[in-house]
PDB file of C-alpha atoms in Angstrom:
ATOM      1  CA  MET K   1      45.883  -1.702  14.371  1.00 71.00           C
ATOM      2  CA  PRO K   2      46.579  -0.522  17.936  1.00 75.00           C
ATOM      3  CA  SER K   3      48.012  -3.011  20.408  1.00 79.00           C
ATOM      4  CA  LEU K   4      46.360  -3.825  23.692  1.00 79.00           C
ATOM      5  CA  ASN K   5      48.126  -4.477  26.976  1.00 87.00           C
ATOM      6  CA  VAL K   6      46.371  -6.875  29.324  1.00 85.00           C
ATOM      7  CA  THR K   7      47.596  -7.694  32.809  1.00 93.00           C
ATOM      8  CA  PHE K   8      47.337 -11.181  34.323  1.00 94.00           C
ATOM      9  CA  THR K   9      48.457 -12.581  37.644  1.00 96.00           C
ATOM     10  CA  GLU K  10      51.186 -15.232  37.403  1.00 97.00           C
ATOM     11  CA  GLU K  11      48.589 -17.925  38.122  1.00 97.00           C
ATOM     12  CA  GLU K  12      46.227 -16.596  35.416  1.00 97.00           C
ATOM     13  CA  MET K  13      49.075 -16.325  32.920  1.00 96.00           C
ATOM     14  CA  GLU K  14      50.112 -19.898  33.575  1.00 97.00           C
ATOM     15  CA  GLY K  15      46.525 -21.000  32.883  1.00 97.00           C
ATOM     16  CA  VAL K  16      46.449 -19.035  29.625  1.00 96.00           C
ATOM     17  CA  ARG K  17      49.803 -20.498  28.537  1.00 96.00           C
ATOM     18  CA  THR K  18      48.581 -24.001  29.344  1.00 97.00           C
ATOM     19  CA  ALA K  19      45.351 -23.477  27.388  1.00 97.00           C
ATOM     20  CA  ALA K  20      47.271 -22.092  24.391  1.00 97.00           C
ATOM     21  CA  ALA K  21      49.664 -25.042  24.435  1.00 97.00           C
ATOM     22  CA  ALA K  22      46.756 -27.489  24.685  1.00 97.00           C
ATOM     23  CA  GLU K  23      45.360 -26.035  21.451  1.00 96.00           C
ATOM     24  CA  GLY K  24      48.794 -26.023  19.804  1.00 97.00           C
ATOM     25  CA  LYS K  25      48.742 -22.245  19.400  1.00 97.00           C
ATOM     26  CA  SER K  26      51.043 -19.398  20.220  1.00 96.00           C
ATOM     27  CA  LEU K  27      49.959 -17.194  23.090  1.00 94.00           C
ATOM     28  CA  LYS K  28      49.235 -14.371  20.631  1.00 92.00           C
ATOM     29  CA  GLN K  29      47.111 -16.568  18.359  1.00 96.00           C
ATOM     30  CA  TYR K  30      45.260 -18.077  21.334  1.00 96.00           C
ATOM     31  CA  MET K  31      44.354 -14.645  22.744  1.00 93.00           C
ATOM     32  CA  HIS K  32      43.210 -13.468  19.313  1.00 93.00           C
ATOM     33  CA  ASP K  33      41.054 -16.549  18.813  1.00 96.00           C
ATOM     34  CA  LEU K  34      39.632 -16.215  22.313  1.00 94.00           C
ATOM     35  CA  GLY K  35      38.319 -12.736  21.519  1.00 92.00           C
ATOM     36  CA  VAL K  36      36.864 -13.872  18.217  1.00 96.00           C
ATOM     37  CA  ARG K  37      35.193 -16.904  19.858  1.00 96.00           C
ATOM     38  CA  GLU K  38      33.633 -14.676  22.511  1.00 96.00           C
ATOM     39  CA  MET K  39      32.270 -12.350  19.827  1.00 96.00           C
ATOM     40  CA  HIS K  40      30.736 -15.334  17.996  1.00 97.00           C
ATOM     41  CA  ARG K  41      29.342 -16.738  21.246  1.00 97.00           C
ATOM     42  CA  LYS K  42      27.565 -13.462  21.992  1.00 97.00           C
ATOM     43  CA  GLN K  43      26.116 -13.389  18.469  1.00 98.00           C
ATOM     44  CA  PHE K  44      24.922 -16.980  18.857  1.00 98.00           C
ATOM     45  CA  VAL K  45      23.292 -16.310  22.240  1.00 97.00           C
ATOM     46  CA  ALA K  46      21.530 -13.212  20.899  1.00 97.00           C
ATOM     47  CA  GLY K  47      20.252 -15.183  17.905  1.00 97.00           C
ATOM     48  CA  ALA K  48      19.087 -18.084  20.073  1.00 96.00           C
ATOM     49  CA  ALA K  49      17.263 -15.726  22.439  1.00 95.00           C
ATOM     50  CA  SER K  50      15.574 -14.023  19.500  1.00 96.00           C
ATOM     51  CA  TRP K  51      14.564 -17.396  18.045  1.00 95.00           C
ATOM     52  CA  ALA K  52      13.140 -18.505  21.414  1.00 92.00           C
ATOM     53  CA  ASP K  53      11.208 -15.244  21.768  1.00 92.00           C
ATOM     54  CA  ARG K  54       9.638 -15.766  18.329  1.00 93.00           C
ATOM     55  CA  LEU K  55       8.560 -19.320  19.204  1.00 92.00           C
ATOM     56  CA  ARG K  56       7.428 -18.699  22.791  1.00 89.00           C
ATOM     57  CA  ALA K  57       3.736 -18.120  21.967  1.00 89.00           C
ATOM     58  CA  GLU K  58       3.628 -21.246  19.794  1.00 92.00           C
ATOM     59  CA  PHE K  59       5.286 -23.297  22.546  1.00 89.00           C
ATOM     60  CA  ASP K  60       2.929 -21.924  25.202  1.00 87.00           C
ATOM     61  CA  GLU K  61      -0.050 -22.865  23.039  1.00 89.00           C
ATOM     62  CA  ALA K  62       1.275 -26.371  22.361  1.00 91.00           C
ATOM     63  CA  PHE K  63       2.194 -27.026  26.009  1.00 89.00           C
ATOM     64  CA  PRO K  64      -0.271 -25.054  28.142  1.00 85.00           C
ATOM     65  CA  ASP K  65       0.548 -27.002  31.333  1.00 86.00           C
ATOM     66  CA  GLU K  66       4.273 -26.326  31.151  1.00 86.00           C
ATOM     67  CA  VAL K  67       5.207 -23.558  33.576  1.00 79.00           C
ATOM     68  CA  PRO K  68       8.414 -21.617  32.828  1.00 75.00           C
ATOM     69  CA  PRO K  69      11.028 -22.008  35.596  1.00 72.00           C
ATOM     70  CA  SER K  70      10.888 -18.283  36.339  1.00 73.00           C
ATOM     71  CA  GLN K  71       7.160 -18.578  37.146  1.00 76.00           C
ATOM     72  CA  ARG K  72       7.301 -21.763  39.232  1.00 74.00           C
ATOM     73  CA  ASP K  73       6.829 -21.771  42.982  1.00 73.00           C
ATOM     74  CA  GLN K  74       9.892 -22.640  45.043  1.00 61.00           C
ATOM     75  CA  GLY K  75      10.483 -26.394  44.778  1.00 57.00           C
ATOM     76  CA  ALA K  76       7.785 -27.066  42.157  1.00 53.00           C
ATOM     77  CA  THR K  77       8.634 -29.118  39.059  1.00 57.00           C
ATOM     78  CA  ALA K  78       7.376 -29.004  35.498  1.00 53.00           C
ATOM     79  CA  ALA K  79       4.306 -31.030  34.506  1.00 53.00           C
TER      80      ALA K  79
END
Protein backbone atom coordinates (compact mmCIF):
# COMPACT_ATOMS: atom_id res chain seq x y z
CA MET A 1 0.00 0.00 0.00
CA PRO A 2 1.40 3.45 -0.85
CA SER A 3 2.49 5.70 2.00
CA LEU A 4 1.11 9.17 2.50
CA ASN A 5 3.06 12.20 3.67
CA VAL A 6 1.08 14.74 5.66
CA THR A 7 2.50 18.04 6.87
CA PHE A 8 1.59 19.56 10.24
CA THR A 9 2.74 22.70 11.99
CA GLU A 10 4.69 22.10 15.21
CA GLU A 11 1.62 23.14 17.22
CA GLU A 12 -0.66 20.77 15.26
CA MET A 13 1.83 17.93 15.60
CA GLU A 14 2.04 18.43 19.34
CA GLY A 15 -1.77 18.21 19.52
CA VAL A 16 -1.77 14.99 17.48
CA ARG A 17 0.96 13.47 19.67
CA THR A 18 -0.97 14.42 22.80
CA ALA A 19 -4.19 12.90 21.44
CA ALA A 20 -2.38 9.68 20.46
CA ALA A 21 -0.80 9.41 23.90
CA ALA A 22 -4.16 10.03 25.58
CA GLU A 23 -5.55 7.01 23.72
CA GLY A 24 -2.45 4.93 24.48
CA LYS A 25 -1.63 4.54 20.79
CA SER A 26 1.38 5.07 18.61
CA LEU A 27 1.23 8.06 16.31
CA LYS A 28 0.92 5.73 13.32
CA GLN A 29 -1.95 3.74 14.85
CA TYR A 30 -3.72 6.93 15.97
CA MET A 31 -3.58 8.46 12.48
CA HIS A 32 -4.82 5.21 10.94
CA ASP A 33 -7.71 4.98 13.39
CA LEU A 34 -8.56 8.64 12.84
CA GLY A 35 -9.07 8.04 9.12
CA VAL A 36 -11.16 4.95 9.76
CA ARG A 37 -13.30 6.78 12.35
CA GLU A 38 -13.92 9.62 9.91
CA MET A 39 -15.01 7.15 7.23
CA HIS A 40 -17.44 5.52 9.69
CA ARG A 41 -18.71 8.92 10.83
CA LYS A 42 -19.53 9.90 7.25
CA GLN A 43 -21.35 6.60 6.70
CA PHE A 44 -23.32 7.13 9.91
CA VAL A 45 -24.30 10.70 8.98
CA ALA A 46 -25.41 9.61 5.51
CA GLY A 47 -27.49 6.80 7.01
CA ALA A 48 -29.05 9.09 9.61
CA ALA A 49 -29.93 11.68 6.97
CA SER A 50 -31.51 8.99 4.81
CA TRP A 51 -33.49 7.67 7.78
CA ALA A 52 -34.70 11.19 8.63
CA ASP A 53 -35.72 11.81 5.02
CA ARG A 54 -37.79 8.60 5.02
CA LEU A 55 -39.58 9.59 8.24
CA ARG A 56 -40.07 13.30 7.49
CA ALA A 57 -43.58 12.97 6.01
CA GLU A 58 -44.72 10.82 8.94
CA PHE A 59 -43.28 13.32 11.42
CA ASP A 60 -44.88 16.27 9.61
CA GLU A 61 -48.25 14.51 9.73
CA ALA A 62 -47.91 13.65 13.43
CA PHE A 63 -46.73 17.14 14.41
CA PRO A 64 -48.35 19.59 11.98
CA ASP A 65 -47.64 22.64 14.18
CA GLU A 66 -43.92 21.97 14.42
CA VAL A 67 -42.04 24.27 12.04
CA PRO A 68 -38.57 23.11 10.91
CA PRO A 69 -35.81 25.52 12.02
CA SER A 70 -34.94 26.28 8.40
CA GLN A 71 -38.50 27.57 7.81
CA ARG A 72 -38.88 29.61 11.01
CA ASP A 73 -38.86 33.39 11.03
CA GLN A 74 -35.87 35.03 12.69
CA GLY A 75 -36.25 34.68 16.46
CA ALA A 76 -39.34 32.43 16.37
CA THR A 77 -39.41 29.24 18.45
CA ALA A 78 -41.04 25.87 17.92
CA ALA A 79 -44.61 25.28 19.10
